[in-house]
Short mmCIF file of N, CA and C in Angstrom, two decimals:
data_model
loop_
_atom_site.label_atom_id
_atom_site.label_comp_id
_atom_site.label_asym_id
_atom_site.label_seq_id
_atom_site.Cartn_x
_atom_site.Cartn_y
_atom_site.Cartn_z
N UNK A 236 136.42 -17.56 41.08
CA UNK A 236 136.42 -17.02 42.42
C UNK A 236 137.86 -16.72 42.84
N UNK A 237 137.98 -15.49 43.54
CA UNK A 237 139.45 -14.92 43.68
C UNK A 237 139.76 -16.36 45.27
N UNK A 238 141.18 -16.43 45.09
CA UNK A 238 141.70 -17.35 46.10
C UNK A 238 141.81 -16.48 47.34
N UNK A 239 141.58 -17.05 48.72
CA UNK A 239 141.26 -16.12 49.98
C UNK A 239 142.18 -16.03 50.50
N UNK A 240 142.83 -15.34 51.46
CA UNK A 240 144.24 -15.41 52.94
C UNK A 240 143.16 -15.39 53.90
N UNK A 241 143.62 -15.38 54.79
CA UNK A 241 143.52 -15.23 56.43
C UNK A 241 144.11 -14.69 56.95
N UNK A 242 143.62 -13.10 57.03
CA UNK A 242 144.48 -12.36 58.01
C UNK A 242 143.95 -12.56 59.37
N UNK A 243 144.79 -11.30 60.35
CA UNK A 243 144.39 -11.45 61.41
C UNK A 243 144.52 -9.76 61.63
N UNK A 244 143.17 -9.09 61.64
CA UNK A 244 142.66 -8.33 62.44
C UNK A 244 142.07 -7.87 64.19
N UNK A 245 143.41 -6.92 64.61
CA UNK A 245 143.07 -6.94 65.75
C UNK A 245 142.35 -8.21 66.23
N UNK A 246 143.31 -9.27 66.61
CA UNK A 246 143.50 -10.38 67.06
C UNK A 246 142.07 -11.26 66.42
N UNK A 247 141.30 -10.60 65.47
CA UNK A 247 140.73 -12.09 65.30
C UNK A 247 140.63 -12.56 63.53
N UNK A 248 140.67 -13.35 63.04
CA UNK A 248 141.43 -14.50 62.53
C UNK A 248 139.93 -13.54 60.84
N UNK A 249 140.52 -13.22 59.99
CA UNK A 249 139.19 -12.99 58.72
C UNK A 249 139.84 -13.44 57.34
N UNK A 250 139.29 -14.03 56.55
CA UNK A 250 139.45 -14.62 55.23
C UNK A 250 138.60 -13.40 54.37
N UNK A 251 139.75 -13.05 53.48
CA UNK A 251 139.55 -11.79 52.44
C UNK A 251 140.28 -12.53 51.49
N UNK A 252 139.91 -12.08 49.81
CA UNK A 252 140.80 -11.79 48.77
C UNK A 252 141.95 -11.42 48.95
N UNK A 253 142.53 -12.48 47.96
CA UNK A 253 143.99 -12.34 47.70
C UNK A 253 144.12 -11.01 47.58
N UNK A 254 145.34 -10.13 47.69
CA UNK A 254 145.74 -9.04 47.11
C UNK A 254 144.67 -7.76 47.74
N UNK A 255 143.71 -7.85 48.19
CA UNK A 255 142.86 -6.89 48.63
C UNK A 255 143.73 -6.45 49.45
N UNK A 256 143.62 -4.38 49.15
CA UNK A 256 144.35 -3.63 49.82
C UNK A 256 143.66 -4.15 51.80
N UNK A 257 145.05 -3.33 52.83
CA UNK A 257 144.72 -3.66 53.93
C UNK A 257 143.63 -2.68 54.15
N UNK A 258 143.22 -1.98 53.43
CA UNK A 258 141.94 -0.62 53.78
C UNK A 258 140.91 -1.07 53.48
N UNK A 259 140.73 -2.13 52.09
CA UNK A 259 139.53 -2.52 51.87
C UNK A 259 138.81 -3.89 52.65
N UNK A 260 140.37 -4.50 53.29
CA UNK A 260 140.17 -5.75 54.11
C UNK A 260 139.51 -5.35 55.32
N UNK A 261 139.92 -4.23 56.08
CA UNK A 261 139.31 -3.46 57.10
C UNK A 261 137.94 -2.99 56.54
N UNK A 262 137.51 -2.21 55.34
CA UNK A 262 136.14 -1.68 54.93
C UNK A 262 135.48 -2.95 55.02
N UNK A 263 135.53 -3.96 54.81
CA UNK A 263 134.59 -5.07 54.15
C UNK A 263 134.33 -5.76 56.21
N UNK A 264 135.09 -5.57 56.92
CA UNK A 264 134.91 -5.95 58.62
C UNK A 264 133.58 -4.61 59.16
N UNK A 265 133.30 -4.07 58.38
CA UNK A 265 133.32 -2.74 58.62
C UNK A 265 133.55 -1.97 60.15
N UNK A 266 135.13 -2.17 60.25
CA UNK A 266 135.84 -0.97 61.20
C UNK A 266 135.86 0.24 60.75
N UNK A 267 135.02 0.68 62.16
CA UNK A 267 135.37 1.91 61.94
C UNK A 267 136.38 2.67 62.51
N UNK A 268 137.64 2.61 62.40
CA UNK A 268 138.86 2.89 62.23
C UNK A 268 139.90 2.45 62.18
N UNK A 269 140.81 3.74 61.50
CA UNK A 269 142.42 2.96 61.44
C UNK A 269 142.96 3.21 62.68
N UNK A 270 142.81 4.41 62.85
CA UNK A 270 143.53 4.69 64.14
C UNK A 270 142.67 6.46 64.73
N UNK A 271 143.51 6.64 65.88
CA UNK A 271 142.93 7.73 66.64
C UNK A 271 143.94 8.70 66.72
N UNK A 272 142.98 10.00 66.24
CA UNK A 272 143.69 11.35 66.12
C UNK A 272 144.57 11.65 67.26
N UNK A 273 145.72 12.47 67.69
CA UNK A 273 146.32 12.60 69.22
C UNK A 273 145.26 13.61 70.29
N UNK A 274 144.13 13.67 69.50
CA UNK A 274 142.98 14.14 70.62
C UNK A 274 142.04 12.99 70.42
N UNK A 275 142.25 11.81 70.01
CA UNK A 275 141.10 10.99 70.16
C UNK A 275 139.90 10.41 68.89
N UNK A 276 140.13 11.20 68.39
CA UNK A 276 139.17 11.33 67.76
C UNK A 276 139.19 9.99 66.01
N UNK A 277 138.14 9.27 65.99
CA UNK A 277 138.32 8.63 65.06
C UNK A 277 138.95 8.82 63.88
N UNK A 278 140.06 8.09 63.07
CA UNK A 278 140.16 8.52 61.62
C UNK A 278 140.28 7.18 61.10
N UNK A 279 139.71 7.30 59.57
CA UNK A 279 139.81 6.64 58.60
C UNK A 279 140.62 6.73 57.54
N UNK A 280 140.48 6.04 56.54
CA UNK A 280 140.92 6.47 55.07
C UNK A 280 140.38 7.81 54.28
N UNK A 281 140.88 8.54 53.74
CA UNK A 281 140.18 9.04 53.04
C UNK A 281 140.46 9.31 51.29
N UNK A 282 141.66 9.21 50.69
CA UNK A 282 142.32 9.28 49.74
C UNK A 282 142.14 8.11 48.74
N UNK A 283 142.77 6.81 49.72
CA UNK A 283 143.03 6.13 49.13
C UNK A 283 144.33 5.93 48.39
N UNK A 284 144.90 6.57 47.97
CA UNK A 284 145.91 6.34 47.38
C UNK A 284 147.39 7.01 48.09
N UNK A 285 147.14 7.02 49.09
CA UNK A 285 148.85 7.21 50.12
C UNK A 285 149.13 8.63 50.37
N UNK A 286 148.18 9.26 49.98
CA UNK A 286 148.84 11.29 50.17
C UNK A 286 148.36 11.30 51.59
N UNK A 287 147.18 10.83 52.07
CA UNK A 287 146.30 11.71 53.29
C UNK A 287 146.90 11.22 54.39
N UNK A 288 147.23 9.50 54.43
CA UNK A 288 148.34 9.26 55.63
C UNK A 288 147.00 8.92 57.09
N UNK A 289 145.68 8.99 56.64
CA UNK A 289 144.50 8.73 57.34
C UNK A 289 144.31 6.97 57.86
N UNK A 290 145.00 5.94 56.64
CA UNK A 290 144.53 4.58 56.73
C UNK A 290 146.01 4.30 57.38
N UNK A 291 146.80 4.76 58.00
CA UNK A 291 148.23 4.24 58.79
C UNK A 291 147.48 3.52 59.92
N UNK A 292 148.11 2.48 59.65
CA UNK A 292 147.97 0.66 60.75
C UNK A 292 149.04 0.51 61.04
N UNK A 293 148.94 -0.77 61.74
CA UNK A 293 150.35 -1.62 62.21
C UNK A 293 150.09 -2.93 61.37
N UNK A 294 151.21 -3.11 60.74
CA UNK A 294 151.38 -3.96 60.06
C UNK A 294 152.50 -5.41 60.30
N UNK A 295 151.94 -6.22 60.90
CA UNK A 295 152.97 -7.32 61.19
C UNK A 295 153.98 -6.62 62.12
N UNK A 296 153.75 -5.42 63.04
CA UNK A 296 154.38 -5.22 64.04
C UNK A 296 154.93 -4.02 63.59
N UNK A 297 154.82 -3.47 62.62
CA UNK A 297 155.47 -2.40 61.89
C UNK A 297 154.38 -0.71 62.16
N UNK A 298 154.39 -0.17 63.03
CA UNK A 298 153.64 1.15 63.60
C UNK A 298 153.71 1.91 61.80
N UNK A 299 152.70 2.31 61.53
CA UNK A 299 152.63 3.33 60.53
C UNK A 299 152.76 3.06 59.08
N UNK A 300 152.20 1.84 59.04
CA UNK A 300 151.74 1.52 57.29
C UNK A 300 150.85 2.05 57.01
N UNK A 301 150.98 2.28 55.56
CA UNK A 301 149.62 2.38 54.74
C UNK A 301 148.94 1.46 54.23
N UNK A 302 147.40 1.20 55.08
CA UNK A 302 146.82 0.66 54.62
C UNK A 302 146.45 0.17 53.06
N UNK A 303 146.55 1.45 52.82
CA UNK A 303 145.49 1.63 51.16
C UNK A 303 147.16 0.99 50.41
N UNK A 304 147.86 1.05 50.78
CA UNK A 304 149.11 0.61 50.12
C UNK A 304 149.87 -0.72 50.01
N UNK A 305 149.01 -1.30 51.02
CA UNK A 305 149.51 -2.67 51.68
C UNK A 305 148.14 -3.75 51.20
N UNK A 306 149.28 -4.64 50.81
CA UNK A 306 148.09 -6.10 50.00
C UNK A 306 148.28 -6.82 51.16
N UNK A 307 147.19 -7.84 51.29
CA UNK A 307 147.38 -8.59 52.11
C UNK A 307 147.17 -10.01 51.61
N UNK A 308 147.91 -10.55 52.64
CA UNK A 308 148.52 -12.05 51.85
C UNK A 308 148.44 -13.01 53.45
N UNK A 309 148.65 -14.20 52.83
CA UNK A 309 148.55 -14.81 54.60
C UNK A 309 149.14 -14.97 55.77
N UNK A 310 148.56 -14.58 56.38
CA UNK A 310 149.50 -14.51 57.71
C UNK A 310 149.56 -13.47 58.26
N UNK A 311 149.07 -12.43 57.62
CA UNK A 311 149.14 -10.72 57.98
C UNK A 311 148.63 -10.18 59.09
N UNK A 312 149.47 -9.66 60.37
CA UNK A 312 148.65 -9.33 61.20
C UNK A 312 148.20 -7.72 61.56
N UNK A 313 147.28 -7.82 61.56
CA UNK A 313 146.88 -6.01 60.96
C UNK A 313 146.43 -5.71 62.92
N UNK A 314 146.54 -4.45 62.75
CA UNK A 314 146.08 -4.15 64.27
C UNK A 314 145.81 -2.53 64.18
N UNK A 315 144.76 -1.86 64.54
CA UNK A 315 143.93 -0.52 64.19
C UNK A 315 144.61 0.13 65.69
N UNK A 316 144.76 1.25 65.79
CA UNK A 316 143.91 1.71 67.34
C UNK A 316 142.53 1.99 67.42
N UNK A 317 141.94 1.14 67.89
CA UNK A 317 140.67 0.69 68.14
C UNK A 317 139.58 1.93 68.92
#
């Protein structure tokens, strides 16, 4: 069995796999989103692998990570625009 963290998603507290990207830690909550288009509008991931720029979070206070790029480990505090 893979060893767990405890992040913290938009303030509440979730135990995921080690090393699981921050996109799949969010898929498995199932949020539906990373953040909101500048008209509003929901977006997600869609690539996966860092070109589309769709899974950008805040990361430990940091505006504009990539999710799909970012492991998460403990202590991580992830935050979407909701």
């Amino acid at each position: 069995m893979a060893e767990m963290v405890c992040v913290t998603i938009d303030g509440e507290p979730v135990s995921v796999p080690a090393l699981t990207t921050v996109t799949a830690a969010l898929a498995m909550q199932a949020r539906a989103a990373t953040r909101r288009s500048v008209s509003g509008e929901a977006r997600n991931a869609l690539c996966g692998m860092g070109v589309c720029y769709e899974c950008r979070v805040s990361v430990d206070g940091r505006a504009h990570t990539l999710g799909c790029q970012t492991l998460c480990r403990e202590g991580l505090v992830i935050e979407t625009a909701r």
